PDB file of C-alpha atoms in Angstrom:
ATOM      1  CA  MET A   1       0.000   0.000   0.000  1.00 41.00           C
ATOM      2  CA  GLU A   2       2.832   2.322   0.916  1.00 51.00           C
ATOM      3  CA  GLY A   3       4.552   1.550  -2.412  1.00 58.00           C
ATOM      4  CA  ASP A   4       1.351   2.280  -4.378  1.00 66.00           C
ATOM      5  CA  CYS A   5       0.922   5.594  -2.549  1.00 71.00           C
ATOM      6  CA  LEU A   6       4.545   6.540  -3.265  1.00 69.00           C
ATOM      7  CA  SER A   7       4.153   5.589  -6.933  1.00 75.00           C
ATOM      8  CA  CYS A   8       0.935   7.629  -7.228  1.00 77.00           C
ATOM      9  CA  MET A   9       2.608  10.652  -5.618  1.00 74.00           C
ATOM     10  CA  LYS A  10       5.604  10.277  -7.959  1.00 76.00           C
ATOM     11  CA  TYR A  11       3.470  10.370 -11.107  1.00 79.00           C
ATOM     12  CA  LEU A  12       1.268  13.181  -9.780  1.00 77.00           C
ATOM     13  CA  MET A  13       4.357  15.259  -9.072  1.00 78.00           C
ATOM     14  CA  PHE A  14       5.763  14.448 -12.509  1.00 80.00           C
ATOM     15  CA  LEU A  15       2.487  15.550 -14.166  1.00 80.00           C
ATOM     16  CA  PHE A  16       2.292  18.701 -12.039  1.00 77.00           C
ATOM     17  CA  ASN A  17       5.878  19.698 -12.901  1.00 79.00           C
ATOM     18  CA  PHE A  18       5.447  18.753 -16.559  1.00 82.00           C
ATOM     19  CA  PHE A  19       2.751  21.448 -16.849  1.00 79.00           C
ATOM     20  CA  ILE A  20       5.053  23.920 -15.064  1.00 77.00           C
ATOM     21  CA  PHE A  21       7.808  22.958 -17.536  1.00 80.00           C
ATOM     22  CA  LEU A  22       5.484  23.518 -20.541  1.00 80.00           C
ATOM     23  CA  GLY A  23       4.280  26.848 -19.160  1.00 76.00           C
ATOM     24  CA  GLY A  24       7.862  28.020 -18.616  1.00 76.00           C
ATOM     25  CA  ALA A  25       8.853  26.909 -22.139  1.00 82.00           C
ATOM     26  CA  CYS A  26       5.929  28.859 -23.638  1.00 79.00           C
ATOM     27  CA  LEU A  27       6.743  32.027 -21.673  1.00 75.00           C
ATOM     28  CA  LEU A  28      10.422  31.694 -22.568  1.00 79.00           C
ATOM     29  CA  GLY A  29       9.576  31.251 -26.265  1.00 80.00           C
ATOM     30  CA  VAL A  30       7.215  34.254 -26.345  1.00 75.00           C
ATOM     31  CA  GLY A  31       9.731  36.426 -24.468  1.00 73.00           C
ATOM     32  CA  ILE A  32      12.554  35.541 -26.878  1.00 79.00           C
ATOM     33  CA  TRP A  33      10.283  36.110 -29.898  1.00 75.00           C
ATOM     34  CA  VAL A  34       9.231  39.566 -28.644  1.00 67.00           C
ATOM     35  CA  ILE A  35      12.842  40.680 -28.110  1.00 69.00           C
ATOM     36  CA  VAL A  36      14.460  39.266 -31.277  1.00 71.00           C
ATOM     37  CA  ASP A  37      11.494  39.495 -33.706  1.00 61.00           C
ATOM     38  CA  PRO A  38      12.778  41.206 -36.897  1.00 50.00           C
ATOM     39  CA  THR A  39       9.360  42.260 -38.236  1.00 50.00           C
ATOM     40  CA  GLY A  40       9.203  45.546 -36.319  1.00 48.00           C
ATOM     41  CA  PHE A  41       7.436  44.420 -33.145  1.00 50.00           C
ATOM     42  CA  ARG A  42      10.748  44.805 -31.304  1.00 52.00           C
ATOM     43  CA  GLU A  43      10.791  48.564 -32.059  1.00 50.00           C
ATOM     44  CA  ILE A  44       7.277  48.968 -30.654  1.00 49.00           C
ATOM     45  CA  VAL A  45       8.314  47.192 -27.446  1.00 51.00           C
ATOM     46  CA  ALA A  46      11.552  49.189 -27.157  1.00 52.00           C
ATOM     47  CA  ALA A  47       9.616  52.465 -27.529  1.00 50.00           C
ATOM     48  CA  ASN A  48       7.410  51.609 -24.546  1.00 51.00           C
ATOM     49  CA  PRO A  49       9.358  51.185 -21.257  1.00 55.00           C
ATOM     50  CA  LEU A  50       6.496  49.219 -19.671  1.00 54.00           C
ATOM     51  CA  LEU A  51       6.369  46.688 -22.531  1.00 57.00           C
ATOM     52  CA  PHE A  52      10.172  46.519 -22.637  1.00 61.00           C
ATOM     53  CA  THR A  53      10.351  45.689 -18.902  1.00 66.00           C
ATOM     54  CA  GLY A  54       7.456  43.233 -19.268  1.00 62.00           C
ATOM     55  CA  ALA A  55       9.245  41.331 -22.059  1.00 67.00           C
ATOM     56  CA  TYR A  56      12.330  40.781 -19.884  1.00 74.00           C
ATOM     57  CA  LEU A  57      10.184  39.848 -16.876  1.00 73.00           C
ATOM     58  CA  MET A  58       8.456  37.279 -19.090  1.00 73.00           C
ATOM     59  CA  LEU A  59      11.861  35.905 -20.114  1.00 79.00           C
ATOM     60  CA  ALA A  60      13.058  35.648 -16.501  1.00 81.00           C
ATOM     61  CA  MET A  61       9.821  34.041 -15.307  1.00 77.00           C
ATOM     62  CA  GLY A  62       9.812  31.605 -18.226  1.00 79.00           C
ATOM     63  CA  ALA A  63      13.422  30.560 -17.571  1.00 83.00           C
ATOM     64  CA  MET A  64      12.713  30.096 -13.856  1.00 82.00           C
ATOM     65  CA  LEU A  65       9.575  27.987 -14.433  1.00 79.00           C
ATOM     66  CA  PHE A  66      11.361  25.986 -17.167  1.00 84.00           C
ATOM     67  CA  LEU A  67      14.198  25.099 -14.775  1.00 83.00           C
ATOM     68  CA  LEU A  68      11.809  24.442 -11.890  1.00 82.00           C
ATOM     69  CA  GLY A  69       9.612  22.107 -13.946  1.00 82.00           C
ATOM     70  CA  PHE A  70      12.642  20.279 -15.343  1.00 83.00           C
ATOM     71  CA  LEU A  71      14.104  19.686 -11.878  1.00 81.00           C
ATOM     72  CA  GLY A  72      10.742  18.517 -10.526  1.00 81.00           C
ATOM     73  CA  CYS A  73      10.138  16.114 -13.445  1.00 82.00           C
ATOM     74  CA  CYS A  74      13.618  14.600 -13.304  1.00 82.00           C
ATOM     75  CA  GLY A  75      13.581  14.327  -9.525  1.00 80.00           C
ATOM     76  CA  ALA A  76      10.164  12.610  -9.488  1.00 78.00           C
ATOM     77  CA  ILE A  77      10.557  10.162 -12.385  1.00 79.00           C
ATOM     78  CA  ARG A  78      14.123   9.143 -11.491  1.00 79.00           C
ATOM     79  CA  GLU A  79      13.422   9.224  -7.755  1.00 76.00           C
ATOM     80  CA  ASN A  80      16.565  11.291  -7.314  1.00 79.00           C
ATOM     81  CA  LYS A  81      16.788  12.639  -3.762  1.00 81.00           C
ATOM     82  CA  CYS A  82      19.386  15.262  -4.696  1.00 84.00           C
ATOM     83  CA  LEU A  83      17.173  16.778  -7.430  1.00 81.00           C
ATOM     84  CA  LEU A  84      14.104  16.653  -5.184  1.00 81.00           C
ATOM     85  CA  LEU A  85      16.001  18.455  -2.426  1.00 84.00           C
ATOM     86  CA  PHE A  86      17.223  21.093  -4.899  1.00 83.00           C
ATOM     87  CA  PHE A  87      13.651  21.463  -6.205  1.00 82.00           C
ATOM     88  CA  PHE A  88      12.384  21.920  -2.629  1.00 84.00           C
ATOM     89  CA  MET A  89      15.033  24.571  -1.829  1.00 86.00           C
ATOM     90  CA  PHE A  90      14.325  26.424  -5.090  1.00 83.00           C
ATOM     91  CA  ILE A  91      10.563  26.512  -4.389  1.00 80.00           C
ATOM     92  CA  LEU A  92      11.206  27.521  -0.764  1.00 85.00           C
ATOM     93  CA  LEU A  93      13.363  30.493  -1.855  1.00 83.00           C
ATOM     94  CA  ILE A  94      10.676  31.665  -4.332  1.00 78.00           C
ATOM     95  CA  PHE A  95       7.980  31.200  -1.666  1.00 80.00           C
ATOM     96  CA  LEU A  96       9.925  33.247   0.913  1.00 83.00           C
ATOM     97  CA  ALA A  97      10.697  35.987  -1.648  1.00 77.00           C
ATOM     98  CA  GLU A  98       7.006  36.291  -2.587  1.00 73.00           C
ATOM     99  CA  LEU A  99       5.975  36.294   1.070  1.00 78.00           C
ATOM    100  CA  SER A 100       8.547  39.030   1.837  1.00 81.00           C
ATOM    101  CA  ALA A 101       7.270  41.118  -1.099  1.00 71.00           C
ATOM    102  CA  ALA A 102       3.689  40.780   0.186  1.00 72.00           C
ATOM    103  CA  ILE A 103       4.734  41.848   3.713  1.00 79.00           C
ATOM    104  CA  LEU A 104       6.716  44.835   2.372  1.00 72.00           C
ATOM    105  CA  ALA A 105       3.770  45.873   0.177  1.00 66.00           C
ATOM    106  CA  PHE A 106       1.521  45.785   3.255  1.00 71.00           C
ATOM    107  CA  ILE A 107       4.005  47.775   5.384  1.00 73.00           C
ATOM    108  CA  PHE A 108       4.610  50.469   2.735  1.00 68.00           C
ATOM    109  CA  ARG A 109       0.993  50.708   1.531  1.00 62.00           C
ATOM    110  CA  GLU A 110       0.772  54.168   3.156  1.00 61.00           C
ATOM    111  CA  ASN A 111       3.244  55.451   0.537  1.00 62.00           C
ATOM    112  CA  LEU A 112       0.635  54.842  -2.168  1.00 69.00           C
ATOM    113  CA  THR A 113      -1.852  57.432  -0.897  1.00 80.00           C
ATOM    114  CA  ARG A 114      -3.178  60.372  -2.916  1.00 84.00           C
ATOM    115  CA  GLU A 115      -1.487  62.834  -0.526  1.00 85.00           C
ATOM    116  CA  PHE A 116       1.928  61.172  -0.944  1.00 82.00           C
ATOM    117  CA  PHE A 117       1.814  61.346  -4.760  1.00 84.00           C
ATOM    118  CA  THR A 118       0.550  64.960  -4.688  1.00 87.00           C
ATOM    119  CA  LYS A 119       3.394  66.023  -2.399  1.00 86.00           C
ATOM    120  CA  GLU A 120       6.020  64.274  -4.561  1.00 84.00           C
ATOM    121  CA  LEU A 121       4.597  65.765  -7.766  1.00 86.00           C
ATOM    122  CA  LYS A 122       4.692  69.328  -6.444  1.00 85.00           C
ATOM    123  CA  LYS A 123       8.197  68.815  -5.084  1.00 86.00           C
ATOM    124  CA  HIS A 124       9.951  67.119  -8.018  1.00 84.00           C
ATOM    125  CA  TYR A 125       7.987  67.751 -11.222  1.00 87.00           C
ATOM    126  CA  LEU A 126       9.840  69.909 -13.811  1.00 83.00           C
ATOM    127  CA  ARG A 127       7.106  70.148 -16.471  1.00 77.00           C
ATOM    128  CA  ASN A 128       8.416  69.392 -20.010  1.00 74.00           C
ATOM    129  CA  ASN A 129      11.982  68.599 -18.927  1.00 71.00           C
ATOM    130  CA  ASP A 130      12.279  65.087 -20.402  1.00 70.00           C
ATOM    131  CA  THR A 131      15.894  64.738 -19.246  1.00 75.00           C
ATOM    132  CA  ASP A 132      14.535  64.396 -15.702  1.00 79.00           C
ATOM    133  CA  VAL A 133      13.349  60.811 -15.080  1.00 81.00           C
ATOM    134  CA  PHE A 134      10.625  61.799 -12.597  1.00 84.00           C
ATOM    135  CA  SER A 135       9.110  64.434 -14.918  1.00 86.00           C
ATOM    136  CA  SER A 136       9.408  62.236 -18.010  1.00 86.00           C
ATOM    137  CA  THR A 137       7.684  59.339 -16.236  1.00 85.00           C
ATOM    138  CA  TRP A 138       4.834  61.585 -15.053  1.00 89.00           C
ATOM    139  CA  ASN A 139       4.413  63.031 -18.546  1.00 88.00           C
ATOM    140  CA  SER A 140       4.233  59.523 -20.027  1.00 86.00           C
ATOM    141  CA  VAL A 141       1.614  58.471 -17.462  1.00 87.00           C
ATOM    142  CA  MET A 142      -0.525  61.580 -18.081  1.00 90.00           C
ATOM    143  CA  ILE A 143      -0.363  61.145 -21.867  1.00 88.00           C
ATOM    144  CA  THR A 144      -1.061  57.400 -21.776  1.00 86.00           C
ATOM    145  CA  PHE A 145      -4.011  57.602 -19.371  1.00 87.00           C
ATOM    146  CA  ALA A 146      -5.357  60.974 -20.643  1.00 89.00           C
ATOM    147  CA  CYS A 147      -5.243  62.442 -17.139  1.00 91.00           C
ATOM    148  CA  CYS A 148      -3.651  65.435 -15.402  1.00 92.00           C
ATOM    149  CA  GLY A 149      -1.717  65.527 -12.143  1.00 89.00           C
ATOM    150  CA  VAL A 150      -2.769  63.463  -9.151  1.00 90.00           C
ATOM    151  CA  ASN A 151      -6.070  65.249  -8.485  1.00 91.00           C
ATOM    152  CA  GLY A 152      -6.330  67.461 -11.582  1.00 89.00           C
ATOM    153  CA  PRO A 153      -4.657  70.481 -13.263  1.00 87.00           C
ATOM    154  CA  GLU A 154      -4.777  72.450  -9.999  1.00 87.00           C
ATOM    155  CA  ASP A 155      -1.847  70.329  -8.727  1.00 86.00           C
ATOM    156  CA  PHE A 156       0.483  72.290 -11.022  1.00 85.00           C
ATOM    157  CA  GLU A 157      -0.297  75.743  -9.623  1.00 79.00           C
ATOM    158  CA  ALA A 158       2.636  75.417  -7.201  1.00 65.00           C
ATOM    159  CA  VAL A 159       4.996  73.932  -9.825  1.00 64.00           C
ATOM    160  CA  PRO A 160       7.531  76.520 -11.128  1.00 59.00           C
ATOM    161  CA  HIS A 161       7.957  77.208 -14.864  1.00 56.00           C
ATOM    162  CA  LEU A 162      11.144  76.357 -16.716  1.00 50.00           C
ATOM    163  CA  PRO A 163      13.359  79.388 -17.493  1.00 50.00           C
ATOM    164  CA  HIS A 164      13.088  78.879 -21.281  1.00 47.00           C
ATOM    165  CA  SER A 165       9.298  78.344 -21.257  1.00 47.00           C
ATOM    166  CA  SER A 166       7.579  80.635 -23.795  1.00 46.00           C
ATOM    167  CA  LEU A 167       4.004  80.039 -22.631  1.00 45.00           C
ATOM    168  CA  GLU A 168       3.039  80.976 -19.074  1.00 51.00           C
ATOM    169  CA  SER A 169       0.528  78.224 -18.419  1.00 63.00           C
ATOM    170  CA  VAL A 170      -0.347  76.416 -15.226  1.00 74.00           C
ATOM    171  CA  THR A 171      -1.235  73.293 -17.216  1.00 82.00           C
ATOM    172  CA  PRO A 172       1.721  71.313 -18.672  1.00 86.00           C
ATOM    173  CA  GLU A 173       1.650  70.057 -22.275  1.00 87.00           C
ATOM    174  CA  ALA A 174       1.160  66.459 -21.094  1.00 88.00           C
ATOM    175  CA  CYS A 175      -2.315  67.430 -19.829  1.00 91.00           C
ATOM    176  CA  CYS A 176      -3.478  68.662 -23.248  1.00 91.00           C
ATOM    177  CA  GLN A 177      -5.895  66.453 -25.186  1.00 91.00           C
ATOM    178  CA  ARG A 178      -4.432  64.475 -28.093  1.00 90.00           C
ATOM    179  CA  GLU A 179      -6.023  62.636 -30.999  1.00 84.00           C
ATOM    180  CA  LEU A 180      -3.912  59.589 -30.108  1.00 81.00           C
ATOM    181  CA  GLN A 181      -2.782  58.905 -26.528  1.00 74.00           C
ATOM    182  CA  SER A 182       0.963  58.712 -27.156  1.00 74.00           C
ATOM    183  CA  ARG A 183       3.864  61.186 -27.334  1.00 75.00           C
ATOM    184  CA  GLU A 184       3.587  61.129 -31.118  1.00 77.00           C
ATOM    185  CA  GLY A 185      -0.149  61.910 -30.953  1.00 81.00           C
ATOM    186  CA  LYS A 186      -1.266  65.219 -32.470  1.00 86.00           C
ATOM    187  CA  PHE A 187      -2.655  67.845 -30.063  1.00 90.00           C
ATOM    188  CA  VAL A 188      -6.341  68.691 -30.455  1.00 89.00           C
ATOM    189  CA  ASN A 189      -5.560  72.367 -29.772  1.00 89.00           C
ATOM    190  CA  LYS A 190      -2.321  72.926 -27.865  1.00 87.00           C
ATOM    191  CA  GLU A 191      -2.471  76.743 -27.723  1.00 87.00           C
ATOM    192  CA  ALA A 192      -6.044  76.774 -26.407  1.00 88.00           C
ATOM    193  CA  CYS A 193      -5.149  74.112 -23.838  1.00 88.00           C
ATOM    194  CA  LEU A 194      -2.141  76.052 -22.519  1.00 85.00           C
ATOM    195  CA  THR A 195      -4.122  79.296 -22.289  1.00 84.00           C
ATOM    196  CA  GLY A 196      -6.552  77.563 -19.933  1.00 82.00           C
ATOM    197  CA  ILE A 197      -9.530  76.507 -22.075  1.00 86.00           C
ATOM    198  CA  GLU A 198     -10.786  73.479 -20.176  1.00 85.00           C
ATOM    199  CA  ARG A 199     -12.436  71.589 -23.027  1.00 87.00           C
ATOM    200  CA  PHE A 200      -9.008  71.034 -24.618  1.00 88.00           C
ATOM    201  CA  GLN A 201      -7.497  69.747 -21.356  1.00 90.00           C
ATOM    202  CA  ASN A 202      -7.624  66.397 -19.585  1.00 90.00           C
ATOM    203  CA  ARG A 203      -9.248  67.478 -16.323  1.00 89.00           C
ATOM    204  CA  GLN A 204      -9.446  64.179 -14.424  1.00 90.00           C
ATOM    205  CA  GLY A 205      -6.682  63.325 -11.941  1.00 91.00           C
ATOM    206  CA  CYS A 206      -4.414  60.347 -12.662  1.00 91.00           C
ATOM    207  CA  TYR A 207      -4.920  58.798  -9.223  1.00 90.00           C
ATOM    208  CA  THR A 208      -8.626  58.162  -9.849  1.00 88.00           C
ATOM    209  CA  VAL A 209      -8.138  57.127 -13.494  1.00 87.00           C
ATOM    210  CA  ILE A 210      -5.372  54.611 -12.731  1.00 83.00           C
ATOM    211  CA  LEU A 211      -7.176  53.265  -9.654  1.00 82.00           C
ATOM    212  CA  ASN A 212     -10.328  52.647 -11.722  1.00 82.00           C
ATOM    213  CA  SER A 213      -8.303  51.106 -14.565  1.00 76.00           C
ATOM    214  CA  PHE A 214      -6.449  48.638 -12.356  1.00 74.00           C
ATOM    215  CA  GLU A 215      -9.037  47.937  -9.639  1.00 71.00           C
ATOM    216  CA  THR A 216     -10.224  44.682 -11.265  1.00 69.00           C
ATOM    217  CA  TYR A 217      -6.661  43.583 -12.024  1.00 68.00           C
ATOM    218  CA  VAL A 218      -5.532  44.205  -8.417  1.00 67.00           C
ATOM    219  CA  TYR A 219      -8.122  41.736  -7.078  1.00 73.00           C
ATOM    220  CA  LEU A 220      -7.261  39.285  -9.876  1.00 72.00           C
ATOM    221  CA  ALA A 221      -3.538  39.601  -9.109  1.00 65.00           C
ATOM    222  CA  GLY A 222      -4.227  39.087  -5.392  1.00 69.00           C
ATOM    223  CA  ALA A 223      -6.273  35.940  -6.043  1.00 75.00           C
ATOM    224  CA  LEU A 224      -3.608  34.671  -8.462  1.00 70.00           C
ATOM    225  CA  ALA A 225      -0.846  35.347  -5.903  1.00 71.00           C
ATOM    226  CA  ILE A 226      -2.735  33.384  -3.219  1.00 77.00           C
ATOM    227  CA  GLY A 227      -3.252  30.525  -5.716  1.00 75.00           C
ATOM    228  CA  VAL A 228       0.449  30.482  -6.659  1.00 71.00           C
ATOM    229  CA  LEU A 229       1.518  30.462  -2.989  1.00 75.00           C
ATOM    230  CA  ALA A 230      -0.866  27.549  -2.302  1.00 79.00           C
ATOM    231  CA  ILE A 231       0.492  25.576  -5.294  1.00 76.00           C
ATOM    232  CA  GLU A 232       4.078  26.206  -4.170  1.00 75.00           C
ATOM    233  CA  LEU A 233       3.215  25.044  -0.656  1.00 81.00           C
ATOM    234  CA  PHE A 234       1.674  21.797  -1.978  1.00 79.00           C
ATOM    235  CA  ALA A 235       4.668  21.303  -4.298  1.00 78.00           C
ATOM    236  CA  MET A 236       7.029  21.534  -1.309  1.00 80.00           C
ATOM    237  CA  ILE A 237       4.909  19.043   0.665  1.00 82.00           C
ATOM    238  CA  PHE A 238       4.832  16.581  -2.270  1.00 79.00           C
ATOM    239  CA  ALA A 239       8.590  16.944  -2.787  1.00 80.00           C
ATOM    240  CA  MET A 240       9.359  16.275   0.876  1.00 82.00           C
ATOM    241  CA  CYS A 241       6.954  13.303   1.072  1.00 80.00           C
ATOM    242  CA  LEU A 242       8.542  11.773  -2.031  1.00 79.00           C
ATOM    243  CA  PHE A 243      12.036  12.559  -0.685  1.00 80.00           C
ATOM    244  CA  ARG A 244      11.271  10.790   2.602  1.00 81.00           C
ATOM    245  CA  GLY A 245       9.580   7.840   0.819  1.00 75.00           C
ATOM    246  CA  ILE A 246      12.543   7.061  -1.475  1.00 72.00           C
ATOM    247  CA  GLN A 247      14.783   4.377   0.006  1.00 62.00           C
TER     248      GLN A 247
END
């Protein structure tokens, strides 16, 4: 009976890790294709920092899952205690890293308040100075999400103008409406926007827009994270049971 149970656990673990292996191989393949694709998709990704970072994250995650699945499959089917132990340690490190990230996110959640972002914007924003990383990032966010400031255009009343600025406007260019929401997008009416005509400005604050955009995904990501942690916990239990059962 004990041998049948051990055999069942071995094949279940092999099947479980085989799916992890396939998932990692798919992610790895897609990540490599996105980065080396010669048809022009690479330029689109490179032009968008978020997509560029996402492609490399996909590569790293794919490689990690590929290795993890391979170790788990080999350790289970060959009943190799060394591979099973390495698999357990690898999963344990990932589990602890994810748990630490969750704890840190909970501790520093107060830094994601509306007041915090408003204070930082007024302190560091340099309007159209794209050589400054903070200002460039804020401009990209406002253009992409068609929003303005944290709460609205009034956030920029305390922001000083650049010395070479020709138009004395409270509202920065990034808050002006565009036909296409990208840096290359044509302004609907830039001059009217900068002189304060509201119908040519994006009046809604970015905090509300982004929160509404990602609210569903936050809950989905939370549920997915709990699911992944549970799977990792079961994988560690299976690995240790199989490790202890192998003579």
